C-alpha cells in the first residue's frame, strides 16, 4: 500500500439501506417503463431506457497488469493475463436523438473468459460487465433522489427534440459559467449538457461504488493513446452532423487503435468516501486512481451492421452482471441491480428478441 494510506475492508456493514428504498426502486422501474412506452410508440420498437443510441462497438483485449500490490490484485484483477473484451460507446438518453442534444455519455465493457463466483442469476457464465459514464459522480445521491429526477426525464421524453436541444445547450452554458469560477462541473448540468467531446477522448466512471474483493472501490477508464489525449477538450460539430459521435468513432478505428487504462480508486473511509451517496466525489488527494489493466482496441469496423444488430438488439450490459467480488454497492447501485434486468426484460419482450449472453467474443459478429 502507498505510505500512510489504510484502505477500508469490505463487509456488509458498508451498506445501509433506508426503509423507503424498495418503494423508490419500484417507482424508478415504473417511471422508466412509462418512458419506454413513449419511445416505443415513436420508434415502433423498444430501445434501451438509457444509453439508447450507440456510437460504436469495438472488440479488443483487456490485460491485467503484472505484479499488482495485494490491495489491487482482487477479483478479476487477482491474476495477470489477457481477456477479450467488447466495448460499447453510447449517448446517455433513452432516445435516438440527433447529437446536438449533447448529454452525458457511456462506455460499457464486457470482459470475457472470467473465472470466479458469479453474482446470483449469472451462475455458470464467464463474463464481467463494467457500466461506466462521463463524470466522476452521479447527479442523484441515492434511489430516492434518482426517482425524483427520473420523473422529470419521463416527462421530457414527450417533448420536441428542439426543446431538448435548447435545454442541453442552456445546461452546457450554465455549467461552463460555474466551472469558470469554481473549476468544477455541476453534475446535474453536465448530465443534461455535457460538451460534445470526442467519445474516445473522455474518461468514463462507475460513479457509484462496487466491491473490490476485500476492499471497496470506484472504477474508471482513462484514454492514454497519445492521439486521443491530443483530442481532449476539442468539441465535435454536432449541428452539422446529427451522428457526429458515431462518425468520430467509426473514422478513428478505420486506421487507428485506442488504448485505455482501467483504474481503481480504493475507499479509505465512509466519511469522506460514502458508499450510500453517489453524488459525492471521492477525493483523489486522499486515494488516487491506480492502474490495474490496459484495454487495447485495435483498428476495425466499429459499426458493422451485423455487430450493431447483435449488440443493440440481443446483448445486455448490466452493473450487476459479473463476479461476486465486484458486486455493486450503495443505494443507487441497488436501484440499478433491480432496474436493469426489469427494463431489459421489457425491451426484449416487446421486440420479441430474446436476450442472449455470449459465452465467447467469437459469438459477436465482425
Short mmCIF file of C-alpha atoms in Angstrom, two decimals:
data_model
loop_
_atom_site.label_atom_id
_atom_site.label_comp_id
_atom_site.label_asym_id
_atom_site.label_seq_id
_atom_site.Cartn_x
_atom_site.Cartn_y
_atom_site.Cartn_z
CA UNK A 1 0.00 0.00 0.00
CA UNK A 2 1.16 3.59 -0.56
CA UNK A 3 2.79 5.06 2.50
CA UNK A 4 0.34 6.26 5.11
CA UNK A 5 -2.85 5.00 3.41
CA UNK A 6 -5.09 2.41 5.02
CA UNK A 7 -7.95 1.11 2.90
CA UNK A 8 -11.40 0.19 4.18
CA UNK A 9 -12.00 -3.55 4.27
CA UNK A 10 -15.23 -4.75 2.71
CA UNK A 11 -18.02 -6.02 4.96
CA UNK A 12 -21.81 -5.99 4.74
CA UNK A 13 -21.73 -3.03 7.12
CA UNK A 14 -20.52 -0.67 4.36
CA UNK A 15 -24.13 -0.55 3.10
CA UNK A 16 -27.07 0.98 4.97
CA UNK A 17 -30.42 0.57 3.24
CA UNK A 18 -33.20 3.03 4.11
CA UNK A 19 -36.77 1.85 4.86
CA UNK A 20 -38.26 3.61 1.80
CA UNK A 21 -35.69 2.39 -0.72
CA UNK A 22 -37.69 -0.53 -2.13
CA UNK A 23 -40.63 1.78 -2.80
CA UNK A 24 -38.33 4.25 -4.57
CA UNK A 25 -36.89 1.47 -6.73
CA UNK A 26 -40.38 0.30 -7.70
CA UNK A 27 -41.13 3.89 -8.65
CA UNK A 28 -37.98 4.11 -10.79
CA UNK A 29 -38.89 0.94 -12.69
CA UNK A 30 -42.46 2.15 -13.22
CA UNK A 31 -41.29 5.55 -14.47
CA UNK A 32 -38.73 4.01 -16.82
CA UNK A 33 -41.38 1.59 -18.11
CA UNK A 34 -43.64 4.52 -18.98
CA UNK A 35 -40.75 6.29 -20.71
CA UNK A 36 -40.13 3.10 -22.68
CA UNK A 37 -43.77 3.07 -23.80
CA UNK A 38 -43.40 6.66 -25.03
CA UNK A 39 -40.32 5.93 -27.11
CA UNK A 40 -41.66 2.59 -28.32
CA UNK A 41 -44.69 4.35 -29.79
CA UNK A 42 -42.35 6.78 -31.56
CA UNK A 43 -39.87 4.30 -33.00
CA UNK A 44 -42.05 1.23 -33.48
CA UNK A 45 -39.73 -0.81 -31.29
CA UNK A 46 -38.36 -0.71 -27.76
CA UNK A 47 -34.95 0.86 -27.21
CA UNK A 48 -32.78 0.99 -24.11
CA UNK A 49 -34.25 3.33 -21.48
CA UNK A 50 -30.79 4.82 -21.01
CA UNK A 51 -27.86 4.98 -23.42
CA UNK A 52 -30.10 4.05 -26.35
CA UNK A 53 -28.10 5.48 -29.26
CA UNK A 54 -24.87 3.62 -29.94
CA UNK A 55 -21.69 5.34 -31.12
CA UNK A 56 -19.66 2.19 -31.71
CA UNK A 57 -18.97 -1.43 -30.75
CA UNK A 58 -15.33 -2.38 -30.51
CA UNK A 59 -13.56 -5.67 -29.82
CA UNK A 60 -10.23 -5.66 -28.04
CA UNK A 61 -8.14 -7.04 -25.21
CA UNK A 62 -8.00 -6.19 -21.51
CA UNK A 63 -4.66 -7.09 -19.96
CA UNK A 64 -4.36 -7.23 -16.18
CA UNK A 65 -1.02 -5.79 -15.13
CA UNK A 66 1.75 -7.91 -13.68
CA UNK A 67 2.91 -7.54 -10.07
CA UNK A 68 -0.08 -5.61 -8.75
CA UNK A 69 0.14 -4.99 -4.99
CA UNK A 70 -2.19 -7.13 -2.85
CA UNK A 71 -4.85 -4.43 -2.39
CA UNK A 72 -5.18 -4.08 -6.20
CA UNK A 73 -4.85 -7.79 -7.07
CA UNK A 74 -8.50 -8.52 -6.30
CA UNK A 75 -11.38 -10.21 -8.12
CA UNK A 76 -10.95 -10.10 -11.89
CA UNK A 77 -7.57 -8.44 -11.34
CA UNK A 78 -6.18 -11.05 -8.94
CA UNK A 79 -4.12 -12.71 -11.67
CA UNK A 80 -2.22 -11.11 -14.57
CA UNK A 81 -3.33 -12.09 -18.03
CA UNK A 82 -5.34 -11.11 -21.09
CA UNK A 83 -9.12 -11.21 -21.59
CA UNK A 84 -11.12 -10.48 -24.74
CA UNK A 85 -13.46 -7.51 -24.36
CA UNK A 86 -16.33 -5.88 -26.20
CA UNK A 87 -16.82 -2.16 -25.59
CA UNK A 88 -19.99 -0.23 -26.44
CA UNK A 89 -19.94 3.58 -26.59
CA UNK A 90 -23.31 5.36 -26.43
CA UNK A 91 -25.15 8.61 -25.76
CA UNK A 92 -26.96 8.98 -22.45
CA UNK A 93 -30.66 9.49 -23.24
CA UNK A 94 -33.09 6.63 -23.72
CA UNK A 95 -33.98 8.12 -27.09
CA UNK A 96 -32.50 8.10 -30.59
CA UNK A 97 -31.79 11.83 -30.76
CA UNK A 98 -29.62 13.94 -33.01
CA UNK A 99 -26.25 14.58 -31.39
CA UNK A 100 -26.97 18.29 -30.94
CA UNK A 101 -28.75 17.05 -27.81
CA UNK A 102 -25.38 16.51 -26.17
CA UNK A 103 -25.69 14.94 -22.72
CA UNK A 104 -23.66 12.52 -20.61
CA UNK A 105 -22.27 9.50 -22.45
CA UNK A 106 -21.45 5.91 -21.62
CA UNK A 107 -18.81 3.23 -22.08
CA UNK A 108 -19.91 -0.33 -21.32
CA UNK A 109 -17.23 -3.02 -21.11
CA UNK A 110 -17.94 -6.74 -21.30
CA UNK A 111 -14.93 -8.84 -20.26
CA UNK A 112 -14.80 -12.47 -21.40
CA UNK A 113 -13.08 -15.59 -20.01
CA UNK A 114 -13.59 -14.55 -16.39
CA UNK A 115 -13.27 -17.12 -13.60
CA UNK A 116 -14.77 -16.93 -10.14
CA UNK A 117 -18.04 -16.96 -8.21
CA UNK A 118 -20.69 -15.01 -10.10
CA UNK A 119 -23.49 -12.90 -8.68
CA UNK A 120 -26.91 -14.60 -8.34
CA UNK A 121 -28.63 -15.15 -11.67
CA UNK A 122 -25.36 -15.40 -13.58
CA UNK A 123 -24.06 -18.73 -12.32
CA UNK A 124 -22.08 -20.60 -14.95
CA UNK A 125 -21.35 -17.51 -17.03
CA UNK A 126 -17.82 -16.18 -17.54
CA UNK A 127 -18.38 -12.51 -18.35
CA UNK A 128 -17.95 -9.35 -16.28
CA UNK A 129 -19.67 -6.06 -17.15
CA UNK A 130 -18.44 -2.60 -16.16
CA UNK A 131 -21.02 0.08 -17.00
CA UNK A 132 -19.34 3.49 -16.96
CA UNK A 133 -20.36 7.08 -17.76
CA UNK A 134 -18.79 10.50 -18.17
CA UNK A 135 -18.38 12.37 -14.91
CA UNK A 136 -16.94 11.06 -11.63
CA UNK A 137 -20.28 11.24 -9.78
CA UNK A 138 -23.98 10.70 -10.41
CA UNK A 139 -26.24 13.76 -10.02
CA UNK A 140 -28.55 11.97 -7.56
CA UNK A 141 -27.31 10.69 -4.22
CA UNK A 142 -29.50 7.62 -3.96
CA UNK A 143 -32.57 5.79 -5.24
CA UNK A 144 -35.00 8.33 -3.78
CA UNK A 145 -33.16 11.20 -5.46
CA UNK A 146 -32.99 9.37 -8.76
CA UNK A 147 -36.73 8.69 -8.64
CA UNK A 148 -37.36 12.44 -8.49
CA UNK A 149 -35.01 13.02 -11.42
CA UNK A 150 -36.50 10.12 -13.37
CA UNK A 151 -39.98 11.60 -13.19
CA UNK A 152 -38.65 14.68 -14.97
CA UNK A 153 -36.82 12.57 -17.55
CA UNK A 154 -40.01 10.59 -18.16
CA UNK A 155 -41.94 13.76 -18.94
CA UNK A 156 -39.15 15.22 -21.07
CA UNK A 157 -39.27 12.16 -23.34
CA UNK A 158 -42.57 13.54 -24.67
CA UNK A 159 -41.06 16.96 -25.51
CA UNK A 160 -40.00 18.04 -29.02
CA UNK A 161 -36.36 17.39 -29.88
CA UNK A 162 -35.76 21.09 -30.47
CA UNK A 163 -36.68 21.83 -26.86
CA UNK A 164 -34.32 19.09 -25.66
CA UNK A 165 -31.51 20.60 -27.74
CA UNK A 166 -32.21 24.03 -26.24
CA UNK A 167 -32.18 22.63 -22.70
CA UNK A 168 -28.93 20.77 -23.40
CA UNK A 169 -27.31 23.93 -24.75
CA UNK A 170 -28.52 26.04 -21.82
CA UNK A 171 -27.27 23.48 -19.30
CA UNK A 172 -23.88 23.41 -21.01
CA UNK A 173 -23.54 27.20 -20.93
CA UNK A 174 -24.58 27.35 -17.28
CA UNK A 175 -22.13 24.62 -16.35
CA UNK A 176 -19.31 26.39 -18.20
CA UNK A 177 -20.07 29.61 -16.30
CA UNK A 178 -19.93 27.86 -12.93
CA UNK A 179 -16.82 25.89 -13.86
CA UNK A 180 -15.02 29.08 -14.88
CA UNK A 181 -15.39 30.27 -11.28
CA UNK A 182 -15.14 27.05 -9.26
CA UNK A 183 -13.09 24.79 -11.55
CA UNK A 184 -15.73 22.07 -11.10
CA UNK A 185 -18.66 20.82 -13.16
CA UNK A 186 -22.15 20.91 -11.67
CA UNK A 187 -23.16 17.24 -12.02
CA UNK A 188 -26.81 17.84 -12.94
CA UNK A 189 -25.86 20.47 -15.55
CA UNK A 190 -23.17 18.23 -17.00
CA UNK A 191 -25.64 15.33 -17.05
CA UNK A 192 -28.01 17.24 -19.34
CA UNK A 193 -25.46 19.40 -21.17
CA UNK A 194 -22.17 17.53 -21.41
CA UNK A 195 -19.95 19.13 -24.09
CA UNK A 196 -19.74 17.27 -27.43
CA UNK A 197 -16.23 15.94 -26.89
CA UNK A 198 -14.84 13.05 -28.92
CA UNK A 199 -16.19 9.85 -27.28
CA UNK A 200 -12.76 8.20 -27.31
CA UNK A 201 -11.01 11.17 -25.68
CA UNK A 202 -13.03 11.09 -22.46
CA UNK A 203 -12.72 9.27 -19.15
CA UNK A 204 -15.62 7.11 -18.00
CA UNK A 205 -16.51 6.28 -14.39
CA UNK A 206 -18.57 3.81 -12.38
CA UNK A 207 -19.72 6.91 -10.41
CA UNK A 208 -21.02 4.70 -7.60
CA UNK A 209 -19.08 2.16 -5.56
CA UNK A 210 -18.56 -1.55 -6.02
CA UNK A 211 -16.96 -4.29 -4.05
CA UNK A 212 -13.33 -4.80 -4.97
CA UNK A 213 -12.60 -8.18 -3.46
CA UNK A 214 -11.56 -7.49 0.13
CA UNK A 215 -11.99 -3.74 -0.40
CA UNK A 216 -14.41 -1.11 -1.75
CA UNK A 217 -13.70 0.97 -4.85
CA UNK A 218 -14.82 3.05 -7.77
CA UNK A 219 -13.53 2.12 -11.21
CA UNK A 220 -12.85 4.24 -14.29
CA UNK A 221 -11.38 4.05 -17.79
CA UNK A 222 -8.96 6.74 -18.98
CA UNK A 223 -7.72 7.21 -22.58
CA UNK A 224 -3.93 7.02 -22.79
CA UNK A 225 -3.29 6.85 -26.54
CA UNK A 226 -1.29 9.98 -27.47
CA UNK A 227 -3.59 10.66 -30.42
CA UNK A 228 -6.68 10.53 -28.23
CA UNK A 229 -5.13 12.63 -25.50
CA UNK A 230 -4.40 15.25 -28.15
CA UNK A 231 -8.16 15.43 -28.83
CA UNK A 232 -9.06 16.16 -25.20
CA UNK A 233 -11.28 19.22 -24.90
CA UNK A 234 -11.96 19.54 -28.63
CA UNK A 235 -15.66 19.67 -29.50
CA UNK A 236 -17.35 17.92 -32.42
CA UNK A 237 -19.69 19.86 -34.72
CA UNK A 238 -22.99 18.28 -33.71
CA UNK A 239 -25.03 20.94 -35.53
CA UNK A 240 -23.56 19.93 -38.89
CA UNK A 241 -23.61 16.17 -38.24
CA UNK A 242 -26.56 14.55 -36.40
CA UNK A 243 -24.43 11.42 -35.88
CA UNK A 244 -21.16 13.16 -35.04
CA UNK A 245 -20.22 10.87 -32.13
CA UNK A 246 -20.79 7.69 -34.14
CA UNK A 247 -18.91 9.02 -37.15
CA UNK A 248 -15.99 10.14 -34.98
CA UNK A 249 -15.65 6.64 -33.51
CA UNK A 250 -16.07 4.97 -36.90
CA UNK A 251 -13.48 7.24 -38.50
CA UNK A 252 -10.94 6.71 -35.70
CA UNK A 253 -11.00 2.93 -35.93
CA UNK A 254 -10.69 2.87 -39.71
CA UNK A 255 -6.92 3.15 -39.34
CA UNK A 256 -6.16 3.65 -35.64
CA UNK A 257 -6.31 1.98 -32.25
CA UNK A 258 -7.49 3.27 -28.89
CA UNK A 259 -5.82 2.44 -25.58
CA UNK A 260 -7.46 2.97 -22.20
CA UNK A 261 -6.19 2.32 -18.70
CA UNK A 262 -8.63 0.81 -16.25
CA UNK A 263 -8.00 2.35 -12.84
CA UNK A 264 -9.50 1.87 -9.39
CA UNK A 265 -9.90 4.28 -6.51
CA UNK A 266 -9.94 2.40 -3.21
CA UNK A 267 -12.10 3.67 -0.36
CA UNK A 268 -10.29 4.69 2.82
CA UNK A 269 -13.27 5.64 5.00
CA UNK A 270 -17.02 6.07 4.62
CA UNK A 271 -17.00 9.62 5.97
CA UNK A 272 -15.05 11.14 3.07
CA UNK A 273 -15.87 8.38 0.58
CA UNK A 274 -19.50 7.41 1.17
CA UNK A 275 -20.99 4.33 -0.43
CA UNK A 276 -24.63 5.35 0.00
CA UNK A 277 -24.27 8.80 -1.63
CA UNK A 278 -23.26 8.51 -5.29
CA UNK A 279 -23.22 12.30 -5.70
CA UNK A 280 -20.07 12.73 -3.57
CA UNK A 281 -16.76 12.76 -5.42
CA UNK A 282 -14.14 10.74 -3.59
CA UNK A 283 -11.06 12.94 -3.06
CA UNK A 284 -8.12 11.79 -5.17
CA UNK A 285 -5.79 13.61 -2.78
CA UNK A 286 -6.77 11.01 -0.19
CA UNK A 287 -6.89 7.99 -2.51
CA UNK A 288 -5.72 8.40 -6.12
CA UNK A 289 -6.86 6.28 -9.05
CA UNK A 290 -4.37 3.45 -9.65
CA UNK A 291 -3.98 1.46 -12.86
CA UNK A 292 -4.89 -2.24 -12.79
CA UNK A 293 -5.31 -3.07 -16.51
CA UNK A 294 -4.92 -1.78 -20.06
CA UNK A 295 -7.59 -2.04 -22.74
CA UNK A 296 -6.33 -2.07 -26.34
CA UNK A 297 -8.96 -1.61 -29.06
CA UNK A 298 -7.36 -2.17 -32.49
CA UNK A 299 -8.31 -0.98 -35.96
CA UNK A 300 -11.69 -2.43 -37.07
CA UNK A 301 -15.16 -1.64 -38.37
CA UNK A 302 -16.70 -0.12 -35.25
CA UNK A 303 -20.26 -0.08 -36.58
CA UNK A 304 -20.66 -3.14 -38.79
CA UNK A 305 -24.35 -3.90 -39.49
CA UNK A 306 -24.32 -7.47 -38.14
CA UNK A 307 -22.48 -6.41 -34.98
CA UNK A 308 -24.82 -3.46 -34.50
CA UNK A 309 -27.91 -5.68 -34.59
CA UNK A 310 -26.38 -8.25 -32.24
CA UNK A 311 -25.15 -5.77 -29.64
CA UNK A 312 -28.13 -3.42 -29.75
CA UNK A 313 -30.90 -5.99 -30.08
CA UNK A 314 -29.60 -9.17 -28.42
CA UNK A 315 -26.92 -8.31 -25.85
CA UNK A 316 -27.24 -6.61 -22.48
CA UNK A 317 -24.81 -4.71 -20.27
CA UNK A 318 -25.64 -4.54 -16.56
CA UNK A 319 -23.77 -3.31 -13.47
CA UNK A 320 -24.91 -6.47 -11.69
CA UNK A 321 -23.62 -8.88 -14.31
CA UNK A 322 -20.34 -10.20 -13.03
CA UNK A 323 -18.32 -11.56 -10.17
CA UNK A 324 -19.48 -11.50 -6.58
CA UNK A 325 -16.09 -9.91 -5.88
CA UNK A 326 -17.29 -6.84 -7.81
CA UNK A 327 -20.87 -6.57 -6.51
CA UNK A 328 -22.29 -3.04 -6.95
CA UNK A 329 -22.75 -1.21 -3.64
CA UNK A 330 -24.96 1.56 -2.31
CA UNK A 331 -28.50 2.80 -2.88
CA UNK A 332 -28.07 3.92 -6.48
CA UNK A 333 -26.41 0.64 -7.42
CA UNK A 334 -29.13 -1.38 -5.66
CA UNK A 335 -31.64 0.51 -7.82
CA UNK A 336 -29.63 -0.40 -10.91
CA UNK A 337 -29.45 -4.04 -9.81
CA UNK A 338 -33.26 -4.14 -9.93
CA UNK A 339 -33.96 -1.76 -12.81
CA UNK A 340 -31.52 -3.04 -15.44
CA UNK A 341 -32.88 -6.61 -15.65
CA UNK A 342 -36.51 -5.46 -15.38
CA UNK A 343 -36.18 -2.93 -18.20
CA UNK A 344 -34.08 -5.29 -20.31
CA UNK A 345 -36.74 -7.98 -19.99
CA UNK A 346 -39.40 -5.46 -21.02
CA UNK A 347 -37.40 -4.32 -24.06
CA UNK A 348 -36.65 -7.81 -25.32
CA UNK A 349 -40.23 -8.97 -24.75
CA UNK A 350 -41.71 -6.09 -26.75
CA UNK A 351 -39.23 -6.69 -29.57
CA UNK A 352 -39.75 -10.48 -29.43
CA UNK A 353 -35.96 -10.83 -29.45
CA UNK A 354 -34.68 -12.96 -26.58
CA UNK A 355 -31.63 -11.63 -24.77
CA UNK A 356 -28.53 -13.78 -25.05
CA UNK A 357 -25.27 -13.62 -23.14
CA UNK A 358 -22.40 -14.59 -25.45
CA UNK A 359 -20.09 -17.20 -23.96
CA UNK A 360 -17.24 -16.14 -26.25
CA UNK A 361 -16.14 -12.99 -28.05
CA UNK A 362 -16.33 -15.08 -31.23
CA UNK A 363 -20.13 -15.02 -30.96
CA UNK A 364 -20.07 -11.26 -31.52
CA UNK A 365 -20.16 -10.64 -35.29
CA UNK A 366 -17.39 -8.75 -37.04
#
